[in-house]
JSON list of C-alpha atoms in Angstrom, two decimals:
[
{"chain": "A", "resi": 1, "resn": "MET", "atom": "CA", "xyz": [-8.18, -14.85, 1.18]},
{"chain": "A", "resi": 2, "resn": "SER", "atom": "CA", "xyz": [-9.30, -14.77, 4.77]},
{"chain": "A", "resi": 3, "resn": "ASP", "atom": "CA", "xyz": [-6.14, -15.03, 6.62]},
{"chain": "A", "resi": 4, "resn": "VAL", "atom": "CA", "xyz": [-2.78, -14.50, 5.94]},
{"chain": "A", "resi": 5, "resn": "ARG", "atom": "CA", "xyz": [0.05, -17.00, 6.42]},
{"chain": "A", "resi": 6, "resn": "THR", "atom": "CA", "xyz": [3.03, -16.00, 8.55]},
{"chain": "A", "resi": 7, "resn": "PRO", "atom": "CA", "xyz": [5.50, -16.94, 6.09]},
{"chain": "A", "resi": 8, "resn": "MET", "atom": "CA", "xyz": [9.16, -19.02, 7.07]},
{"chain": "A", "resi": 9, "resn": "LEU", "atom": "CA", "xyz": [12.02, -16.57, 6.84]},
{"chain": "A", "resi": 10, "resn": "GLY", "atom": "CA", "xyz": [15.06, -17.28, 5.41]},
{"chain": "A", "resi": 11, "resn": "ARG", "atom": "CA", "xyz": [18.61, -16.13, 6.71]},
{"chain": "A", "resi": 12, "resn": "GLY", "atom": "CA", "xyz": [18.93, -13.21, 4.62]},
{"chain": "A", "resi": 13, "resn": "ASP", "atom": "CA", "xyz": [15.28, -12.02, 6.14]},
{"chain": "A", "resi": 14, "resn": "GLN", "atom": "CA", "xyz": [16.15, -12.47, 9.42]},
{"chain": "A", "resi": 15, "resn": "ALA", "atom": "CA", "xyz": [19.56, -10.30, 9.62]},
{"chain": "A", "resi": 16, "resn": "ALA", "atom": "CA", "xyz": [17.12, -7.99, 7.76]},
{"chain": "A", "resi": 17, "resn": "GLY", "atom": "CA", "xyz": [14.49, -8.22, 10.41]},
{"chain": "A", "resi": 18, "resn": "LEU", "atom": "CA", "xyz": [17.35, -7.69, 13.35]},
{"chain": "A", "resi": 19, "resn": "ARG", "atom": "CA", "xyz": [19.01, -4.82, 12.04]},
{"chain": "A", "resi": 20, "resn": "ARG", "atom": "CA", "xyz": [15.27, -3.46, 11.80]},
{"chain": "A", "resi": 21, "resn": "MET", "atom": "CA", "xyz": [14.89, -3.85, 15.78]},
{"chain": "A", "resi": 22, "resn": "MET", "atom": "CA", "xyz": [18.32, -2.69, 16.51]},
{"chain": "A", "resi": 23, "resn": "HIS", "atom": "CA", "xyz": [17.46, 0.49, 14.62]},
{"chain": "A", "resi": 24, "resn": "LYS", "atom": "CA", "xyz": [13.99, 0.45, 15.31]},
{"chain": "A", "resi": 25, "resn": "PRO", "atom": "CA", "xyz": [12.05, 3.22, 13.38]},
{"chain": "A", "resi": 26, "resn": "LYS", "atom": "CA", "xyz": [9.00, 4.95, 14.67]},
{"chain": "A", "resi": 27, "resn": "PRO", "atom": "CA", "xyz": [5.55, 3.06, 14.25]},
{"chain": "A", "resi": 28, "resn": "ARG", "atom": "CA", "xyz": [4.08, 3.95, 11.12]},
{"chain": "A", "resi": 29, "resn": "ILE", "atom": "CA", "xyz": [0.19, 4.22, 10.08]},
{"chain": "A", "resi": 30, "resn": "VAL", "atom": "CA", "xyz": [-0.37, 2.92, 6.44]},
{"chain": "A", "resi": 31, "resn": "ALA", "atom": "CA", "xyz": [-4.03, 3.46, 5.23]},
{"chain": "A", "resi": 32, "resn": "LEU", "atom": "CA", "xyz": [-4.18, 1.70, 2.05]},
{"chain": "A", "resi": 33, "resn": "LEU", "atom": "CA", "xyz": [-7.36, 3.24, -0.04]},
{"chain": "A", "resi": 34, "resn": "SER", "atom": "CA", "xyz": [-9.46, 0.16, -1.69]},
{"chain": "A", "resi": 35, "resn": "ALA", "atom": "CA", "xyz": [-12.35, 0.54, -4.10]},
{"chain": "A", "resi": 36, "resn": "PRO", "atom": "CA", "xyz": [-15.41, -1.98, -3.95]},
{"chain": "A", "resi": 37, "resn": "ASP", "atom": "CA", "xyz": [-15.28, -3.30, -6.89]},
{"chain": "A", "resi": 38, "resn": "ASP", "atom": "CA", "xyz": [-11.24, -3.70, -6.86]},
{"chain": "A", "resi": 39, "resn": "GLN", "atom": "CA", "xyz": [-10.64, -7.05, -8.02]},
{"chain": "A", "resi": 40, "resn": "LEU", "atom": "CA", "xyz": [-6.26, -7.30, -6.52]},
{"chain": "A", "resi": 41, "resn": "ASP", "atom": "CA", "xyz": [-6.36, -7.92, -3.29]},
{"chain": "A", "resi": 42, "resn": "ILE", "atom": "CA", "xyz": [-3.60, -5.58, -2.42]},
{"chain": "A", "resi": 43, "resn": "ALA", "atom": "CA", "xyz": [-4.08, -5.75, 1.42]},
{"chain": "A", "resi": 44, "resn": "ASP", "atom": "CA", "xyz": [-3.36, -10.03, 1.61]},
{"chain": "A", "resi": 45, "resn": "ASN", "atom": "CA", "xyz": [-0.60, -9.61, -0.63]},
{"chain": "A", "resi": 46, "resn": "LEU", "atom": "CA", "xyz": [1.13, -6.98, 1.01]},
{"chain": "A", "resi": 47, "resn": "VAL", "atom": "CA", "xyz": [0.76, -8.07, 4.25]},
{"chain": "A", "resi": 48, "resn": "PHE", "atom": "CA", "xyz": [2.20, -11.36, 3.14]},
{"chain": "A", "resi": 49, "resn": "SER", "atom": "CA", "xyz": [5.51, -9.41, 1.50]},
{"chain": "A", "resi": 50, "resn": "LEU", "atom": "CA", "xyz": [6.05, -7.70, 4.79]},
{"chain": "A", "resi": 51, "resn": "ARG", "atom": "CA", "xyz": [5.92, -10.58, 7.42]},
{"chain": "A", "resi": 52, "resn": "ALA", "atom": "CA", "xyz": [8.14, -12.24, 5.02]},
{"chain": "A", "resi": 53, "resn": "GLN", "atom": "CA", "xyz": [10.81, -9.28, 5.42]},
{"chain": "A", "resi": 54, "resn": "ALA", "atom": "CA", "xyz": [10.44, -10.07, 9.08]},
{"chain": "A", "resi": 55, "resn": "VAL", "atom": "CA", "xyz": [8.18, -6.71, 9.92]},
{"chain": "A", "resi": 56, "resn": "ASN", "atom": "CA", "xyz": [5.85, -6.93, 12.69]},
{"chain": "A", "resi": 57, "resn": "VAL", "atom": "CA", "xyz": [3.04, -5.98, 10.55]},
{"chain": "A", "resi": 58, "resn": "GLN", "atom": "CA", "xyz": [-0.90, -5.53, 12.16]},
{"chain": "A", "resi": 59, "resn": "TRP", "atom": "CA", "xyz": [-3.66, -5.53, 9.45]},
{"chain": "A", "resi": 60, "resn": "LEU", "atom": "CA", "xyz": [-7.35, -4.18, 10.59]},
{"chain": "A", "resi": 61, "resn": "ARG", "atom": "CA", "xyz": [-9.96, -4.16, 7.70]},
{"chain": "A", "resi": 62, "resn": "SER", "atom": "CA", "xyz": [-12.16, -1.33, 7.70]},
{"chain": "A", "resi": 63, "resn": "ASP", "atom": "CA", "xyz": [-15.53, -3.42, 9.00]},
{"chain": "A", "resi": 64, "resn": "ALA", "atom": "CA", "xyz": [-13.75, -3.74, 12.72]},
{"chain": "A", "resi": 65, "resn": "TRP", "atom": "CA", "xyz": [-15.13, 0.00, 13.01]},
{"chain": "A", "resi": 66, "resn": "GLN", "atom": "CA", "xyz": [-18.26, 0.38, 10.81]},
{"chain": "A", "resi": 67, "resn": "ALA", "atom": "CA", "xyz": [-20.26, 3.08, 12.36]},
{"chain": "A", "resi": 68, "resn": "ALA", "atom": "CA", "xyz": [-18.07, 4.42, 14.84]},
{"chain": "A", "resi": 69, "resn": "ASP", "atom": "CA", "xyz": [-17.04, 7.62, 15.89]},
{"chain": "A", "resi": 70, "resn": "PRO", "atom": "CA", "xyz": [-13.82, 9.26, 13.41]},
{"chain": "A", "resi": 71, "resn": "ALA", "atom": "CA", "xyz": [-11.76, 10.57, 16.27]},
{"chain": "A", "resi": 72, "resn": "GLU", "atom": "CA", "xyz": [-12.37, 7.60, 18.65]},
{"chain": "A", "resi": 73, "resn": "VAL", "atom": "CA", "xyz": [-10.92, 5.40, 15.53]},
{"chain": "A", "resi": 74, "resn": "GLY", "atom": "CA", "xyz": [-8.32, 7.89, 15.20]},
{"chain": "A", "resi": 75, "resn": "GLN", "atom": "CA", "xyz": [-6.91, 7.66, 18.64]},
{"chain": "A", "resi": 76, "resn": "GLN", "atom": "CA", "xyz": [-7.20, 3.63, 18.87]},
{"chain": "A", "resi": 77, "resn": "LEU", "atom": "CA", "xyz": [-5.83, 3.05, 15.43]},
{"chain": "A", "resi": 78, "resn": "GLN", "atom": "CA", "xyz": [-2.34, 5.25, 16.84]},
{"chain": "A", "resi": 79, "resn": "GLN", "atom": "CA", "xyz": [-2.34, 3.78, 19.88]},
{"chain": "A", "resi": 80, "resn": "LEU", "atom": "CA", "xyz": [-2.19, 0.41, 18.39]},
{"chain": "A", "resi": 81, "resn": "ALA", "atom": "CA", "xyz": [0.47, 1.36, 15.80]},
{"chain": "A", "resi": 82, "resn": "SER", "atom": "CA", "xyz": [2.90, 1.89, 18.89]},
{"chain": "A", "resi": 83, "resn": "GLN", "atom": "CA", "xyz": [2.46, -1.91, 18.84]},
{"chain": "A", "resi": 84, "resn": "HIS", "atom": "CA", "xyz": [3.75, -2.73, 15.99]},
{"chain": "A", "resi": 85, "resn": "ASP", "atom": "CA", "xyz": [6.55, -1.72, 13.64]},
{"chain": "A", "resi": 86, "resn": "LEU", "atom": "CA", "xyz": [3.72, -1.05, 10.80]},
{"chain": "A", "resi": 87, "resn": "LEU", "atom": "CA", "xyz": [-0.10, -0.91, 10.99]},
{"chain": "A", "resi": 88, "resn": "LEU", "atom": "CA", "xyz": [-1.95, -1.12, 7.75]},
{"chain": "A", "resi": 89, "resn": "VAL", "atom": "CA", "xyz": [-5.66, -0.24, 7.72]},
{"chain": "A", "resi": 90, "resn": "ASP", "atom": "CA", "xyz": [-7.62, -1.23, 4.88]},
{"chain": "A", "resi": 91, "resn": "LEU", "atom": "CA", "xyz": [-10.19, 1.62, 4.63]},
{"chain": "A", "resi": 92, "resn": "ALA", "atom": "CA", "xyz": [-13.40, 1.99, 2.47]},
{"chain": "A", "resi": 93, "resn": "ASP", "atom": "CA", "xyz": [-13.72, 5.01, 4.17]},
{"chain": "A", "resi": 94, "resn": "SER", "atom": "CA", "xyz": [-11.04, 8.09, 3.95]},
{"chain": "A", "resi": 95, "resn": "ALA", "atom": "CA", "xyz": [-13.36, 9.79, 7.12]},
{"chain": "A", "resi": 96, "resn": "VAL", "atom": "CA", "xyz": [-11.14, 8.53, 9.88]},
{"chain": "A", "resi": 97, "resn": "LEU", "atom": "CA", "xyz": [-8.19, 10.11, 8.14]},
{"chain": "A", "resi": 98, "resn": "ALA", "atom": "CA", "xyz": [-9.53, 13.43, 9.70]},
{"chain": "A", "resi": 99, "resn": "SER", "atom": "CA", "xyz": [-9.25, 12.28, 13.26]},
{"chain": "A", "resi": 100, "resn": "LYS", "atom": "CA", "xyz": [-6.18, 14.61, 14.76]},
{"chain": "A", "resi": 101, "resn": "HIS", "atom": "CA", "xyz": [-5.20, 11.71, 16.53]},
{"chain": "A", "resi": 102, "resn": "LEU", "atom": "CA", "xyz": [-3.74, 10.39, 13.41]},
{"chain": "A", "resi": 103, "resn": "GLN", "atom": "CA", "xyz": [0.31, 11.09, 12.97]},
{"chain": "A", "resi": 104, "resn": "ASP", "atom": "CA", "xyz": [2.28, 10.14, 10.25]},
{"chain": "A", "resi": 105, "resn": "VAL", "atom": "CA", "xyz": [0.03, 8.42, 8.13]},
{"chain": "A", "resi": 106, "resn": "THR", "atom": "CA", "xyz": [1.28, 7.58, 4.51]},
{"chain": "A", "resi": 107, "resn": "VAL", "atom": "CA", "xyz": [-1.91, 6.99, 2.62]},
{"chain": "A", "resi": 108, "resn": "LEU", "atom": "CA", "xyz": [-1.63, 4.07, -0.07]},
{"chain": "A", "resi": 109, "resn": "LEU", "atom": "CA", "xyz": [-3.75, 4.52, -3.20]},
{"chain": "A", "resi": 110, "resn": "PRO", "atom": "CA", "xyz": [-4.39, 1.87, -5.64]},
{"chain": "A", "resi": 111, "resn": "LEU", "atom": "CA", "xyz": [-4.86, 3.03, -9.29]},
{"chain": "A", "resi": 112, "resn": "GLY", "atom": "CA", "xyz": [-6.62, 0.82, -11.72]},
{"chain": "A", "resi": 113, "resn": "PRO", "atom": "CA", "xyz": [-6.47, 0.89, -15.48]},
{"chain": "A", "resi": 114, "resn": "GLY", "atom": "CA", "xyz": [-8.47, 2.95, -17.64]},
{"chain": "A", "resi": 115, "resn": "ALA", "atom": "CA", "xyz": [-9.80, 6.74, -17.56]},
{"chain": "A", "resi": 116, "resn": "GLU", "atom": "CA", "xyz": [-12.35, 5.52, -14.86]},
{"chain": "A", "resi": 117, "resn": "GLY", "atom": "CA", "xyz": [-9.09, 4.11, -12.64]},
{"chain": "A", "resi": 118, "resn": "ILE", "atom": "CA", "xyz": [-7.66, 8.04, -13.17]},
{"chain": "A", "resi": 119, "resn": "LYS", "atom": "CA", "xyz": [-10.90, 9.69, -12.03]},
{"chain": "A", "resi": 120, "resn": "GLN", "atom": "CA", "xyz": [-11.55, 7.06, -9.19]},
{"chain": "A", "resi": 121, "resn": "ALA", "atom": "CA", "xyz": [-8.25, 7.43, -7.40]},
{"chain": "A", "resi": 122, "resn": "TYR", "atom": "CA", "xyz": [-8.38, 11.29, -7.84]},
{"chain": "A", "resi": 123, "resn": "SER", "atom": "CA", "xyz": [-11.42, 11.55, -6.53]},
{"chain": "A", "resi": 124, "resn": "GLN", "atom": "CA", "xyz": [-10.08, 9.96, -3.30]},
{"chain": "A", "resi": 125, "resn": "ILE", "atom": "CA", "xyz": [-7.20, 12.59, -3.33]},
{"chain": "A", "resi": 126, "resn": "LYS", "atom": "CA", "xyz": [-9.24, 15.57, -3.15]},
{"chain": "A", "resi": 127, "resn": "ALA", "atom": "CA", "xyz": [-11.51, 14.12, -0.43]},
{"chain": "A", "resi": 128, "resn": "ILE", "atom": "CA", "xyz": [-8.43, 13.39, 1.66]},
{"chain": "A", "resi": 129, "resn": "TYR", "atom": "CA", "xyz": [-6.91, 17.13, 0.49]},
{"chain": "A", "resi": 130, "resn": "SER", "atom": "CA", "xyz": [-10.04, 18.75, 1.43]},
{"chain": "A", "resi": 131, "resn": "ARG", "atom": "CA", "xyz": [-10.12, 17.54, 5.08]},
{"chain": "A", "resi": 132, "resn": "GLN", "atom": "CA", "xyz": [-6.59, 17.84, 6.14]},
{"chain": "A", "resi": 133, "resn": "GLY", "atom": "CA", "xyz": [-4.79, 19.36, 3.06]},
{"chain": "A", "resi": 134, "resn": "GLY", "atom": "CA", "xyz": [-0.77, 17.90, 2.41]},
{"chain": "A", "resi": 135, "resn": "GLN", "atom": "CA", "xyz": [-1.13, 14.22, 3.48]},
{"chain": "A", "resi": 136, "resn": "PRO", "atom": "CA", "xyz": [1.67, 12.05, 2.32]},
{"chain": "A", "resi": 137, "resn": "PHE", "atom": "CA", "xyz": [0.18, 9.80, -1.11]},
{"chain": "A", "resi": 138, "resn": "GLY", "atom": "CA", "xyz": [1.66, 6.65, -2.58]},
{"chain": "A", "resi": 139, "resn": "VAL", "atom": "CA", "xyz": [0.32, 5.32, -5.73]},
{"chain": "A", "resi": 140, "resn": "VAL", "atom": "CA", "xyz": [0.14, 1.88, -6.74]},
{"chain": "A", "resi": 141, "resn": "VAL", "atom": "CA", "xyz": [-0.46, 1.25, -10.28]},
{"chain": "A", "resi": 142, "resn": "HIS", "atom": "CA", "xyz": [-1.75, -2.06, -11.00]},
{"chain": "A", "resi": 143, "resn": "GLY", "atom": "CA", "xyz": [-3.85, -3.76, -14.15]},
{"chain": "A", "resi": 144, "resn": "MET", "atom": "CA", "xyz": [-1.83, -2.42, -17.21]},
{"chain": "A", "resi": 145, "resn": "SER", "atom": "CA", "xyz": [0.72, -2.75, -19.18]},
{"chain": "A", "resi": 146, "resn": "PRO", "atom": "CA", "xyz": [4.23, -1.22, -18.08]},
{"chain": "A", "resi": 147, "resn": "GLN", "atom": "CA", "xyz": [3.59, 1.79, -20.88]},
{"chain": "A", "resi": 148, "resn": "ARG", "atom": "CA", "xyz": [-0.58, 2.09, -19.88]},
{"chain": "A", "resi": 149, "resn": "ALA", "atom": "CA", "xyz": [0.45, 2.36, -16.04]},
{"chain": "A", "resi": 150, "resn": "GLN", "atom": "CA", "xyz": [3.26, 5.03, -16.36]},
{"chain": "A", "resi": 151, "resn": "GLN", "atom": "CA", "xyz": [0.93, 7.02, -18.53]},
{"chain": "A", "resi": 152, "resn": "ALA", "atom": "CA", "xyz": [-1.55, 6.81, -15.88]},
{"chain": "A", "resi": 153, "resn": "PHE", "atom": "CA", "xyz": [0.22, 7.42, -13.18]},
{"chain": "A", "resi": 154, "resn": "LYS", "atom": "CA", "xyz": [1.66, 10.60, -14.64]},
{"chain": "A", "resi": 155, "resn": "THR", "atom": "CA", "xyz": [-1.62, 11.94, -15.58]},
{"chain": "A", "resi": 156, "resn": "LEU", "atom": "CA", "xyz": [-2.87, 11.19, -11.86]},
{"chain": "A", "resi": 157, "resn": "ALA", "atom": "CA", "xyz": [0.53, 13.02, -10.30]},
{"chain": "A", "resi": 158, "resn": "ASP", "atom": "CA", "xyz": [0.13, 15.90, -13.27]},
{"chain": "A", "resi": 159, "resn": "VAL", "atom": "CA", "xyz": [-4.03, 16.72, -12.64]},
{"chain": "A", "resi": 160, "resn": "ALA", "atom": "CA", "xyz": [-3.05, 16.83, -8.47]},
{"chain": "A", "resi": 161, "resn": "HIS", "atom": "CA", "xyz": [-0.67, 19.09, -9.08]},
{"chain": "A", "resi": 162, "resn": "ARG", "atom": "CA", "xyz": [-2.46, 21.05, -11.49]},
{"chain": "A", "resi": 163, "resn": "TYR", "atom": "CA", "xyz": [-5.56, 21.44, -9.48]},
{"chain": "A", "resi": 164, "resn": "LEU", "atom": "CA", "xyz": [-4.52, 20.73, -5.79]},
{"chain": "A", "resi": 165, "resn": "ARG", "atom": "CA", "xyz": [-0.68, 21.73, -5.77]},
{"chain": "A", "resi": 166, "resn": "LEU", "atom": "CA", "xyz": [0.08, 17.89, -4.26]},
{"chain": "A", "resi": 167, "resn": "GLN", "atom": "CA", "xyz": [2.66, 15.94, -5.18]},
{"chain": "A", "resi": 168, "resn": "ILE", "atom": "CA", "xyz": [2.48, 12.25, -5.35]},
{"chain": "A", "resi": 169, "resn": "GLU", "atom": "CA", "xyz": [4.56, 9.31, -4.95]},
{"chain": "A", "resi": 170, "resn": "LEU", "atom": "CA", "xyz": [4.87, 5.85, -7.24]},
{"chain": "A", "resi": 171, "resn": "PHE", "atom": "CA", "xyz": [5.06, 3.40, -4.50]},
{"chain": "A", "resi": 172, "resn": "GLY", "atom": "CA", "xyz": [4.70, 0.64, -6.82]},
{"chain": "A", "resi": 173, "resn": "VAL", "atom": "CA", "xyz": [3.54, -0.85, -9.97]},
{"chain": "A", "resi": 174, "resn": "ILE", "atom": "CA", "xyz": [1.74, -4.75, -10.11]},
{"chain": "A", "resi": 175, "resn": "PRO", "atom": "CA", "xyz": [2.13, -5.75, -13.25]},
{"chain": "A", "resi": 176, "resn": "VAL", "atom": "CA", "xyz": [-0.52, -8.02, -14.71]},
{"chain": "A", "resi": 177, "resn": "ASP", "atom": "CA", "xyz": [0.20, -11.44, -13.90]},
{"chain": "A", "resi": 178, "resn": "GLN", "atom": "CA", "xyz": [-2.06, -15.10, -14.21]},
{"chain": "A", "resi": 179, "resn": "HIS", "atom": "CA", "xyz": [0.27, -15.77, -11.05]},
{"chain": "A", "resi": 180, "resn": "LEU", "atom": "CA", "xyz": [-2.02, -13.67, -9.01]},
{"chain": "A", "resi": 181, "resn": "GLN", "atom": "CA", "xyz": [-5.81, -14.96, -9.80]},
{"chain": "A", "resi": 182, "resn": "LEU", "atom": "CA", "xyz": [-4.27, -18.62, -9.39]},
{"chain": "A", "resi": 183, "resn": "ALA", "atom": "CA", "xyz": [-2.54, -17.67, -5.75]},
{"chain": "A", "resi": 184, "resn": "ALA", "atom": "CA", "xyz": [-6.14, -16.31, -5.23]},
{"chain": "A", "resi": 185, "resn": "GLN", "atom": "CA", "xyz": [-7.89, -19.33, -6.12]},
{"chain": "A", "resi": 186, "resn": "SER", "atom": "CA", "xyz": [-6.01, -21.48, -3.99]},
{"chain": "A", "resi": 187, "resn": "GLY", "atom": "CA", "xyz": [-6.12, -19.15, -0.98]},
{"chain": "A", "resi": 188, "resn": "ARG", "atom": "CA", "xyz": [-2.60, -17.95, -0.74]},
{"chain": "A", "resi": 189, "resn": "ALA", "atom": "CA", "xyz": [-0.75, -15.01, -1.68]},
{"chain": "A", "resi": 190, "resn": "VAL", "atom": "CA", "xyz": [1.18, -14.66, -4.31]},
{"chain": "A", "resi": 191, "resn": "GLN", "atom": "CA", "xyz": [4.58, -15.23, -3.14]},
{"chain": "A", "resi": 192, "resn": "GLU", "atom": "CA", "xyz": [3.62, -17.59, -0.92]},
{"chain": "A", "resi": 193, "resn": "ALA", "atom": "CA", "xyz": [2.65, -19.78, -4.05]},
{"chain": "A", "resi": 194, "resn": "PHE", "atom": "CA", "xyz": [4.49, -18.10, -6.79]},
{"chain": "A", "resi": 195, "resn": "PRO", "atom": "CA", "xyz": [7.57, -17.01, -5.06]},
{"chain": "A", "resi": 196, "resn": "LEU", "atom": "CA", "xyz": [9.38, -16.31, -8.40]},
{"chain": "A", "resi": 197, "resn": "ALA", "atom": "CA", "xyz": [6.27, -14.67, -10.42]},
{"chain": "A", "resi": 198, "resn": "LEU", "atom": "CA", "xyz": [6.84, -11.07, -11.33]},
{"chain": "A", "resi": 199, "resn": "ALA", "atom": "CA", "xyz": [3.48, -10.04, -9.26]},
{"chain": "A", "resi": 200, "resn": "SER", "atom": "CA", "xyz": [6.00, -11.36, -6.30]},
{"chain": "A", "resi": 201, "resn": "ARG", "atom": "CA", "xyz": [9.01, -9.61, -7.32]},
{"chain": "A", "resi": 202, "resn": "ALA", "atom": "CA", "xyz": [6.15, -6.27, -7.36]},
{"chain": "A", "resi": 203, "resn": "PHE", "atom": "CA", "xyz": [4.86, -6.93, -3.94]},
{"chain": "A", "resi": 204, "resn": "ARG", "atom": "CA", "xyz": [8.25, -7.51, -2.42]},
{"chain": "A", "resi": 205, "resn": "GLU", "atom": "CA", "xyz": [9.71, -4.20, -3.68]},
{"chain": "A", "resi": 206, "resn": "LEU", "atom": "CA", "xyz": [6.20, -2.88, -2.52]},
{"chain": "A", "resi": 207, "resn": "ALA", "atom": "CA", "xyz": [6.99, -3.89, 0.94]},
{"chain": "A", "resi": 208, "resn": "GLN", "atom": "CA", "xyz": [10.35, -2.76, 1.11]},
{"chain": "A", "resi": 209, "resn": "ARG", "atom": "CA", "xyz": [9.36, 1.00, -0.13]},
{"chain": "A", "resi": 210, "resn": "LEU", "atom": "CA", "xyz": [7.25, 0.95, 3.02]},
{"chain": "A", "resi": 211, "resn": "ILE", "atom": "CA", "xyz": [9.94, -0.08, 5.37]},
{"chain": "A", "resi": 212, "resn": "GLY", "atom": "CA", "xyz": [12.56, 2.25, 3.60]},
{"chain": "A", "resi": 213, "resn": "ASP", "atom": "CA", "xyz": [14.89, -0.68, 2.56]},
{"chain": "A", "resi": 214, "resn": "ALA", "atom": "CA", "xyz": [13.95, 0.31, -1.37]},
{"chain": "A", "resi": 215, "resn": "THR", "atom": "CA", "xyz": [16.07, 2.55, -3.98]},
{"chain": "A", "resi": 216, "resn": "LEU", "atom": "CA", "xyz": [12.91, 3.28, -5.62]},
{"chain": "A", "resi": 217, "resn": "THR", "atom": "CA", "xyz": [12.90, 6.90, -6.30]},
{"chain": "A", "resi": 218, "resn": "THR", "atom": "CA", "xyz": [9.75, 9.08, -6.78]},
{"chain": "A", "resi": 219, "resn": "LEU", "atom": "CA", "xyz": [10.17, 9.21, -10.41]},
{"chain": "A", "resi": 220, "resn": "PRO", "atom": "CA", "xyz": [8.34, 6.39, -11.38]},
{"chain": "A", "resi": 221, "resn": "HIS", "atom": "CA", "xyz": [10.82, 5.12, -14.42]},
{"chain": "A", "resi": 222, "resn": "ALA", "atom": "CA", "xyz": [12.77, 2.10, -11.92]},
{"chain": "A", "resi": 223, "resn": "ALA", "atom": "CA", "xyz": [9.53, 0.82, -10.99]},
{"chain": "A", "resi": 224, "resn": "PHE", "atom": "CA", "xyz": [8.25, 0.31, -14.63]},
{"chain": "A", "resi": 225, "resn": "ALA", "atom": "CA", "xyz": [11.87, -0.38, -16.19]},
{"chain": "A", "resi": 226, "resn": "ALA", "atom": "CA", "xyz": [11.34, -3.49, -13.27]},
{"chain": "A", "resi": 227, "resn": "VAL", "atom": "CA", "xyz": [8.50, -4.70, -14.45]},
{"chain": "A", "resi": 228, "resn": "ALA", "atom": "CA", "xyz": [8.99, -4.55, -18.05]},
{"chain": "A", "resi": 229, "resn": "ALA", "atom": "CA", "xyz": [12.24, -6.61, -17.20]}
]
């Protein structure tokens, strides 16, 4: 999907948006670390879900600053974040996160299936940790059954704690859902095309987690139970 449409807001979404405007939180930057071979476009679907909940979100792709100085990019991102509720940055290179100008950045890390997915996720965590230490990490598990997702997250969390003394949080679980592919083929977000699909529910909960409206704890059990329900 090249462009993310702005969804029509229902009364409940408008009310939630009004409450957030009255108690406006400090602008935040969420850095989504994506791999070149990721088949799930998390950013497109997440942006749609955030906007559906009346969040003023700006989304930037990593190619917007190719070959630019990381420190300069960090300063520009911080300035841009002040103009929105949330700035979602799709990063292929985590070097930008080392900029001293960036503050209150949450790193959102996709965790794909298999041992290779765990290895890739841990490598990204280690690279960022080596640059600036205890950066907040949120993990989005995708492409596997609830049981395998729970096992994969636990393995990654155990490794990160054992070798880096770092705690990571589960931010969401995107289930295996044929509606994701069908929506992508039609050029739409899954929540727009199939609002009742399991994947749509998962992206809504991920959006709520990012804006602080979710009841999801750092323990994975709630998210896995929701996917399996």
